[in-house]
Amino acid sequence: MFRTALRNVLAHKARLLMTVLAVTLGVAFVSGTLVFTDTLSNAMSNQSAKSYSGVAVSVTDHGPSRNEDGEKQGDPGISQQTLDKVKGLAGVDSVSGRVTGFAGVGDENGRLIGSGWANAGSNYAPVKDGKDPRYDFTEGTGPATADQVALDKEAAAKGKYKVGDKIRVATNGPVKEYTLSGVFTTEDGAVNAGGSLVLFDTKVAQELYLQPGFYSELSVGAKAGTTADTLLAEIKPLLGKNSEAKTGAALAAEQAKAIERSMSGMSTGLLIFAGVSLFVGIFLIYNTFTMLVAQRTKELALLRAVGANRAQVRRSVLMEAGVVGLVSSALGMVSGVGLAVAMRSAMGLFDAKIPAGDLIVAPATVVIALVIGVKVTMLAALLPAWRTSRIAPVAAMGSAHLPATMKSLVLRNSIGSVMAFAGIGVVFLGVSQKSDGRTTIAGGAFLLLIGLFVLLPMLSRPVIAAVRPLLEKVFGVAGKLAALNAVRNPRRTAVTAASLTIGLTLVTAMSVMGITVGQAVDKATTQNVKADYKVTMAGEGMTLDKSVLPALEKGKGVTAVSPKTTEIVKLAGTSQVVNGINPAALAAVLDVKTTGGSLAALGEGKLMVSAKEAEKKGLKVGSTLDAQFYDGQKGKLQVGAIFDGKDQLDDYVLDNRILAAHNEEQYLPQVLVKTAGGASEANQQAVVDALGKSPAIKVSDKADIRNEMAGSVNTALNIMYGLLGMALIIAVLGVVNTLAMSVYERQQEIGMLRAVGLDRPRVKNMIRLEAVVISLFGAVLGIGVGVFLAWAGGRTIAGSIPGYELVIPFDRIGIFFALAGLVGVLAAMWPARSAARLNMLTAIKTE
């Protein structure tokens, strides 16, 4: 039976080609993901270990803590006295103190070099040999004076800087000019993430980021014969309560685990799409083996007649699937390695520098790829094998096309209906659970899709019958025959359409949700904003220096400036988020409408409360609330205005001068600016000039903000489209496979049609139209289910996104329909050509 299975594989190489391609693509995605993440994780772990090379013990300070009154306790970092004590230990060979923070470098045009969040600054800390072991200089030396800095090699190349050039560097304060003393290479994470690294003189770095005489980290080297654990035990008693010491080996191991965890998230996401591809491939494989087995029904019946039992026939088909799966998995594994190399190279498109390292092809990856490929293929072939083994030999030899019994059709449709309606019910249950219902909706979606797949043969007849008159009217006999052929074998049509249904369900659902979220976020960020510009730090989550406020107020053409801060204030014993605004500029930068009181009350030191919060808490104009500020001081605040709450403000708003008086280190994430004449290139340049052309500060108009938000959503959608494209490619292969098999089975029929006058162009049209009908049938179901699931998923996040309203992108849906039709046309090219080239007499004689 094994020889029989092997002979059948070799005899049907062309017909199994699409199955091999489908499994190969799915396995390639799985193996490529595993190889890529293993390679990246290994390279980053090696880089992490290298960064701790020569470090026996590392001491990190977590900064001063705060008491119940909000007062700082403890030193701002590790003091010079502590460093000297550590340096005096008998087993210590060297100690270098580190200070780190944000530093942005501008190019010759003042634009920021590198990713905003990954631009870092630190200090050059030479040890006893006069060199800093963390950095290898390719030009010049480290900074020796307060007006010098060193820059990493890639940033220097981007800025076209050479030793001796003047460069502009910005931290949280005003931009300053320094002389470039040297260029170095490093394994620092900021540089590898596409950012830059600036090295200052130690005293300068301390003044910028901490206080003179303090460090945020110590790197301790051990003398020969002294173990890291021994040194760790000696250092710990010398440290304050806010400092923590660990061995370099322990920190490297922790970072390696953290990298592994971060890689697991990426790996899981990619493997989900690989799973979708394999799931789609199951339908193609199932269809292929169903048709192959149907064509060999007499042959298998003859085997039964000469003594083969049901189990042997079943095993023969499964062994055939196993051979196909094994070959496909091997090809997929090799393709996966190539895919991993391509993914590694593509990371450069996102300005991410991947650490150098060997390609990691773990034995487990090879085993997983082979097992998945073989199991998926055999699982898909299991039902056709089981059906074949149950056909009586005499009945099979009498007819190669045994119709399904009424009992089996009723049972199939009943099961499909129950599963589909159960899936819809579970989806609605998930919707009722709101933010907690996402997992429930996912389970309901799975049930719904499986139910639809079971019902597809029944659904295909009325849907295709509805378009048959149109096909017949437009395309004549070819259109009529195409519609009849599409419903002749509804199971085959259903399985072929199922692969397209899955792909378009996912694509449609993601498109609808992505566009809806994008418009909601866009609306939330620009609605009710009257300001022309928003000023923020280039580094995400960073605070602007207070000096930007007076600098902007003096800017040419600037008519209104308002900070927008966020503080936590206890009101009536409950912690609340309070926005700090400039009352004099509020009406100019934001469109705020009051339903009680007036905006002028804000300038009188009174509190402004949203109408929704006021109703919830029973507040009105004149109500008084006990308040406790950031520094612990208490007072009373009177409600002076009730406003119609909008997306730009939280429920409580106060004059920022009051909040700033209670917090010297106030977080200032953004400043809103209004200019005379509105937004223009000249006014934007005037704002940039007012800020000293600092590369660390970003000036955005409404279009910039809108593009930034829409761009992130569109980028995510494009990535999803690319990943789901794998599933759609497999769907195309499924249509090609079905049509090729259909042409093979209908050779005699096609020969008869040619003989009675159907010319070659009409034969081609018949095959093409059949493919288009099947493709559009799958598209209708996929898009419909996709919109439904997008609506359901959107209800779970609507509460967390202000202004969320479902948006159905009819233009994209139209594109999806057109692409589905194009899929049918492209998939039919080869089968249509084969059908048209059939010799009439040979085809008629075909048995």
PDB file of C-alpha atoms in Angstrom, residues 27-203:
ATOM      1  CA  VAL A  27       5.380  26.246   6.738  1.00  0.00           C
ATOM      2  CA  ALA A  28       7.724  28.929   5.378  1.00  0.00           C
ATOM      3  CA  PHE A  29       5.873  31.547   7.404  1.00  0.00           C
ATOM      4  CA  VAL A  30       6.090  29.433  10.571  1.00  0.00           C
ATOM      5  CA  SER A  31       9.751  28.469  10.181  1.00  0.00           C
ATOM      6  CA  GLY A  32      10.720  31.954   8.991  1.00  0.00           C
ATOM      7  CA  THR A  33       9.119  33.514  12.061  1.00  0.00           C
ATOM      8  CA  LEU A  34      10.907  31.114  14.410  1.00  0.00           C
ATOM      9  CA  VAL A  35      14.285  31.539  12.698  1.00  0.00           C
ATOM     10  CA  PHE A  36      13.918  35.329  12.601  1.00  0.00           C
ATOM     11  CA  THR A  37      12.950  35.710  16.261  1.00  0.00           C
ATOM     12  CA  ASP A  38      15.606  33.213  17.404  1.00  0.00           C
ATOM     13  CA  THR A  39      18.256  35.028  15.367  1.00  0.00           C
ATOM     14  CA  LEU A  40      17.204  38.462  16.597  1.00  0.00           C
ATOM     15  CA  SER A  41      16.923  37.318  20.216  1.00  0.00           C
ATOM     16  CA  ASN A  42      20.348  35.661  20.093  1.00  0.00           C
ATOM     17  CA  ALA A  43      21.985  38.728  18.517  1.00  0.00           C
ATOM     18  CA  MET A  44      20.437  41.088  21.055  1.00  0.00           C
ATOM     19  CA  SER A  45      21.356  38.809  23.957  1.00  0.00           C
ATOM     20  CA  ASN A  46      24.953  38.654  22.735  1.00  0.00           C
ATOM     21  CA  GLN A  47      24.962  42.417  22.404  1.00  0.00           C
ATOM     22  CA  SER A  48      23.622  42.748  25.947  1.00  0.00           C
ATOM     23  CA  ALA A  49      26.298  40.388  27.283  1.00  0.00           C
ATOM     24  CA  LYS A  50      28.954  42.363  25.399  1.00  0.00           C
ATOM     25  CA  SER A  51      27.790  45.616  26.980  1.00  0.00           C
ATOM     26  CA  TYR A  52      28.467  44.083  30.407  1.00  0.00           C
ATOM     27  CA  SER A  53      31.824  42.642  29.384  1.00  0.00           C
ATOM     28  CA  GLY A  54      34.364  43.545  32.053  1.00  0.00           C
ATOM     29  CA  VAL A  55      31.650  44.686  34.480  1.00  0.00           C
ATOM     30  CA  ALA A  56      31.756  42.580  37.632  1.00  0.00           C
ATOM     31  CA  VAL A  57      29.105  44.575  39.480  1.00  0.00           C
ATOM     32  CA  SER A  58      26.682  47.243  38.308  1.00  0.00           C
ATOM     33  CA  VAL A  59      25.058  49.676  40.747  1.00  0.00           C
ATOM     34  CA  THR A  60      21.846  51.438  39.687  1.00  0.00           C
ATOM     35  CA  ASP A  61      20.092  54.272  41.508  1.00  0.00           C
ATOM     36  CA  HIS A  62      16.312  54.629  41.272  1.00  0.00           C
ATOM     37  CA  GLY A  63      16.245  58.296  42.284  1.00  0.00           C
ATOM     38  CA  PRO A  64      14.775  59.909  45.374  1.00  0.00           C
ATOM     39  CA  SER A  65      11.533  58.553  46.795  1.00  0.00           C
ATOM     40  CA  ARG A  66       8.643  60.677  48.048  1.00  0.00           C
ATOM     41  CA  ASN A  67       6.877  60.647  51.409  1.00  0.00           C
ATOM     42  CA  GLU A  68       3.139  60.942  51.959  1.00  0.00           C
ATOM     43  CA  ASP A  69       3.328  64.733  51.601  1.00  0.00           C
ATOM     44  CA  GLY A  70       5.061  64.443  48.257  1.00  0.00           C
ATOM     45  CA  GLU A  71       8.456  65.570  49.559  1.00  0.00           C
ATOM     46  CA  LYS A  72      11.559  63.984  48.061  1.00  0.00           C
ATOM     47  CA  GLN A  73      13.635  61.743  50.275  1.00  0.00           C
ATOM     48  CA  GLY A  74      17.202  60.688  49.610  1.00  0.00           C
ATOM     49  CA  ASP A  75      19.911  61.788  47.213  1.00  0.00           C
ATOM     50  CA  PRO A  76      19.228  62.396  43.504  1.00  0.00           C
ATOM     51  CA  GLY A  77      21.665  59.613  42.619  1.00  0.00           C
ATOM     52  CA  ILE A  78      24.845  57.846  43.691  1.00  0.00           C
ATOM     53  CA  SER A  79      27.183  60.368  45.301  1.00  0.00           C
ATOM     54  CA  GLN A  80      30.865  60.853  44.537  1.00  0.00           C
ATOM     55  CA  GLN A  81      31.601  59.821  48.152  1.00  0.00           C
ATOM     56  CA  THR A  82      29.927  56.452  47.535  1.00  0.00           C
ATOM     57  CA  LEU A  83      31.927  56.017  44.322  1.00  0.00           C
ATOM     58  CA  ASP A  84      35.158  56.719  46.210  1.00  0.00           C
ATOM     59  CA  LYS A  85      34.246  54.181  48.910  1.00  0.00           C
ATOM     60  CA  VAL A  86      33.568  51.516  46.266  1.00  0.00           C
ATOM     61  CA  LYS A  87      36.802  52.405  44.507  1.00  0.00           C
ATOM     62  CA  GLY A  88      38.707  51.900  47.769  1.00  0.00           C
ATOM     63  CA  LEU A  89      37.634  48.270  48.180  1.00  0.00           C
ATOM     64  CA  ALA A  90      40.515  45.804  47.924  1.00  0.00           C
ATOM     65  CA  GLY A  91      38.973  43.724  45.129  1.00  0.00           C
ATOM     66  CA  VAL A  92      38.001  46.665  42.904  1.00  0.00           C
ATOM     67  CA  ASP A  93      40.092  47.220  39.797  1.00  0.00           C
ATOM     68  CA  SER A  94      38.152  50.160  38.318  1.00  0.00           C
ATOM     69  CA  VAL A  95      34.962  52.180  38.818  1.00  0.00           C
ATOM     70  CA  SER A  96      33.213  54.395  36.283  1.00  0.00           C
ATOM     71  CA  GLY A  97      30.166  56.514  37.082  1.00  0.00           C
ATOM     72  CA  ARG A  98      27.413  56.929  34.486  1.00  0.00           C
ATOM     73  CA  VAL A  99      24.797  59.645  33.965  1.00  0.00           C
ATOM     74  CA  THR A 100      22.154  59.260  31.260  1.00  0.00           C
ATOM     75  CA  GLY A 101      19.273  61.252  29.771  1.00  0.00           C
ATOM     76  CA  PHE A 102      17.824  62.586  26.535  1.00  0.00           C
ATOM     77  CA  ALA A 103      19.993  64.452  24.005  1.00  0.00           C
ATOM     78  CA  GLY A 104      18.974  65.345  20.466  1.00  0.00           C
ATOM     79  CA  VAL A 105      21.468  66.259  17.745  1.00  0.00           C
ATOM     80  CA  GLY A 106      20.445  68.339  14.744  1.00  0.00           C
ATOM     81  CA  ASP A 107      21.827  68.090  11.236  1.00  0.00           C
ATOM     82  CA  GLU A 108      22.998  71.156   9.291  1.00  0.00           C
ATOM     83  CA  ASN A 109      19.345  72.109   8.685  1.00  0.00           C
ATOM     84  CA  GLY A 110      18.402  71.723  12.344  1.00  0.00           C
ATOM     85  CA  ARG A 111      16.443  68.500  11.850  1.00  0.00           C
ATOM     86  CA  LEU A 112      16.692  65.815  14.508  1.00  0.00           C
ATOM     87  CA  ILE A 113      19.021  62.922  13.697  1.00  0.00           C
ATOM     88  CA  GLY A 114      17.553  59.507  14.496  1.00  0.00           C
ATOM     89  CA  SER A 115      14.352  58.363  16.179  1.00  0.00           C
ATOM     90  CA  GLY A 116      13.134  60.876  18.760  1.00  0.00           C
ATOM     91  CA  TRP A 117      12.621  58.364  21.558  1.00  0.00           C
ATOM     92  CA  ALA A 118      16.037  56.714  21.072  1.00  0.00           C
ATOM     93  CA  ASN A 119      18.299  59.796  21.186  1.00  0.00           C
ATOM     94  CA  ALA A 120      20.356  59.573  24.356  1.00  0.00           C
ATOM     95  CA  GLY A 121      23.065  61.451  26.185  1.00  0.00           C
ATOM     96  CA  SER A 122      25.621  60.140  28.658  1.00  0.00           C
ATOM     97  CA  ASN A 123      29.019  60.999  30.092  1.00  0.00           C
ATOM     98  CA  TYR A 124      32.469  59.961  28.971  1.00  0.00           C
ATOM     99  CA  ALA A 125      33.973  58.126  31.956  1.00  0.00           C
ATOM    100  CA  PRO A 126      37.609  57.115  31.423  1.00  0.00           C
ATOM    101  CA  VAL A 127      39.131  54.671  33.909  1.00  0.00           C
ATOM    102  CA  LYS A 128      42.760  54.218  34.926  1.00  0.00           C
ATOM    103  CA  ASP A 129      44.091  53.772  31.371  1.00  0.00           C
ATOM    104  CA  GLY A 130      42.451  57.024  30.259  1.00  0.00           C
ATOM    105  CA  LYS A 131      39.864  55.266  28.088  1.00  0.00           C
ATOM    106  CA  ASP A 132      36.194  54.449  28.545  1.00  0.00           C
ATOM    107  CA  PRO A 133      35.781  50.682  27.942  1.00  0.00           C
ATOM    108  CA  ARG A 134      32.245  51.109  26.560  1.00  0.00           C
ATOM    109  CA  TYR A 135      33.305  53.088  23.503  1.00  0.00           C
ATOM    110  CA  ASP A 136      35.850  52.531  20.719  1.00  0.00           C
ATOM    111  CA  PHE A 137      36.896  55.782  19.048  1.00  0.00           C
ATOM    112  CA  THR A 138      37.436  55.766  15.291  1.00  0.00           C
ATOM    113  CA  GLU A 139      38.298  59.470  15.220  1.00  0.00           C
ATOM    114  CA  GLY A 140      39.462  61.901  17.910  1.00  0.00           C
ATOM    115  CA  THR A 141      38.970  61.354  21.635  1.00  0.00           C
ATOM    116  CA  GLY A 142      36.336  61.680  24.333  1.00  0.00           C
ATOM    117  CA  PRO A 143      35.268  65.139  25.577  1.00  0.00           C
ATOM    118  CA  ALA A 144      37.776  66.692  27.961  1.00  0.00           C
ATOM    119  CA  THR A 145      36.167  70.105  28.510  1.00  0.00           C
ATOM    120  CA  ALA A 146      32.685  71.473  29.104  1.00  0.00           C
ATOM    121  CA  ASP A 147      32.311  72.709  25.504  1.00  0.00           C
ATOM    122  CA  GLN A 148      33.137  69.358  23.880  1.00  0.00           C
ATOM    123  CA  VAL A 149      31.022  66.286  23.031  1.00  0.00           C
ATOM    124  CA  ALA A 150      31.618  62.999  21.254  1.00  0.00           C
ATOM    125  CA  LEU A 151      29.093  61.432  18.869  1.00  0.00           C
ATOM    126  CA  ASP A 152      28.388  57.895  17.684  1.00  0.00           C
ATOM    127  CA  LYS A 153      29.644  57.017  14.214  1.00  0.00           C
ATOM    128  CA  GLU A 154      26.262  56.578  12.501  1.00  0.00           C
ATOM    129  CA  ALA A 155      24.849  59.840  13.832  1.00  0.00           C
ATOM    130  CA  ALA A 156      28.025  61.656  12.778  1.00  0.00           C
ATOM    131  CA  ALA A 157      27.683  60.181   9.281  1.00  0.00           C
ATOM    132  CA  LYS A 158      24.003  61.208   9.030  1.00  0.00           C
ATOM    133  CA  GLY A 159      24.838  64.748  10.116  1.00  0.00           C
ATOM    134  CA  LYS A 160      28.005  64.850   7.963  1.00  0.00           C
ATOM    135  CA  TYR A 161      30.024  65.882  11.018  1.00  0.00           C
ATOM    136  CA  LYS A 162      33.800  65.593  11.448  1.00  0.00           C
ATOM    137  CA  VAL A 163      36.035  66.102  14.464  1.00  0.00           C
ATOM    138  CA  GLY A 164      36.345  69.814  15.178  1.00  0.00           C
ATOM    139  CA  ASP A 165      32.911  70.728  13.758  1.00  0.00           C
ATOM    140  CA  LYS A 166      30.372  72.685  15.763  1.00  0.00           C
ATOM    141  CA  ILE A 167      27.199  70.698  16.482  1.00  0.00           C
ATOM    142  CA  ARG A 168      23.929  71.739  18.115  1.00  0.00           C
ATOM    143  CA  VAL A 169      22.706  69.519  20.954  1.00  0.00           C
ATOM    144  CA  ALA A 170      19.434  69.885  22.833  1.00  0.00           C
ATOM    145  CA  THR A 171      18.410  68.252  26.076  1.00  0.00           C
ATOM    146  CA  ASN A 172      15.304  69.323  28.024  1.00  0.00           C
ATOM    147  CA  GLY A 173      16.565  72.920  28.083  1.00  0.00           C
ATOM    148  CA  PRO A 174      17.659  75.385  25.404  1.00  0.00           C
ATOM    149  CA  VAL A 175      19.789  74.097  22.546  1.00  0.00           C
ATOM    150  CA  LYS A 176      23.555  74.577  22.969  1.00  0.00           C
ATOM    151  CA  GLU A 177      26.513  74.427  20.617  1.00  0.00           C
ATOM    152  CA  TYR A 178      29.474  72.121  21.271  1.00  0.00           C
ATOM    153  CA  THR A 179      32.701  71.162  19.519  1.00  0.00           C
ATOM    154  CA  LEU A 180      32.898  67.566  18.288  1.00  0.00           C
ATOM    155  CA  SER A 181      35.932  65.978  19.965  1.00  0.00           C
ATOM    156  CA  GLY A 182      35.564  62.418  18.688  1.00  0.00           C
ATOM    157  CA  VAL A 183      33.519  59.779  16.874  1.00  0.00           C
ATOM    158  CA  PHE A 184      33.011  56.319  18.375  1.00  0.00           C
ATOM    159  CA  THR A 185      31.320  52.953  17.868  1.00  0.00           C
ATOM    160  CA  THR A 186      29.171  51.377  20.561  1.00  0.00           C
ATOM    161  CA  GLU A 187      26.741  48.577  21.345  1.00  0.00           C
ATOM    162  CA  ASP A 188      24.427  51.003  23.158  1.00  0.00           C
ATOM    163  CA  GLY A 189      20.744  50.121  22.736  1.00  0.00           C
ATOM    164  CA  ALA A 190      19.736  53.672  21.734  1.00  0.00           C
ATOM    165  CA  VAL A 191      22.076  53.631  18.749  1.00  0.00           C
ATOM    166  CA  ASN A 192      20.984  50.151  17.692  1.00  0.00           C
ATOM    167  CA  ALA A 193      17.368  51.314  17.854  1.00  0.00           C
ATOM    168  CA  GLY A 194      18.077  53.955  15.211  1.00  0.00           C
ATOM    169  CA  GLY A 195      18.812  56.854  17.569  1.00  0.00           C
ATOM    170  CA  SER A 196      21.988  58.694  18.522  1.00  0.00           C
ATOM    171  CA  LEU A 197      24.315  58.889  21.522  1.00  0.00           C
ATOM    172  CA  VAL A 198      26.070  62.052  22.693  1.00  0.00           C
ATOM    173  CA  LEU A 199      28.881  61.858  25.256  1.00  0.00           C
ATOM    174  CA  PHE A 200      29.406  64.894  27.488  1.00  0.00           C
ATOM    175  CA  ASP A 201      32.093  65.697  29.998  1.00  0.00           C
ATOM    176  CA  THR A 202      31.032  64.101  33.305  1.00  0.00           C
ATOM    177  CA  LYS A 203      30.429  67.413  35.123  1.00  0.00           C
TER     178      LYS A 203
END
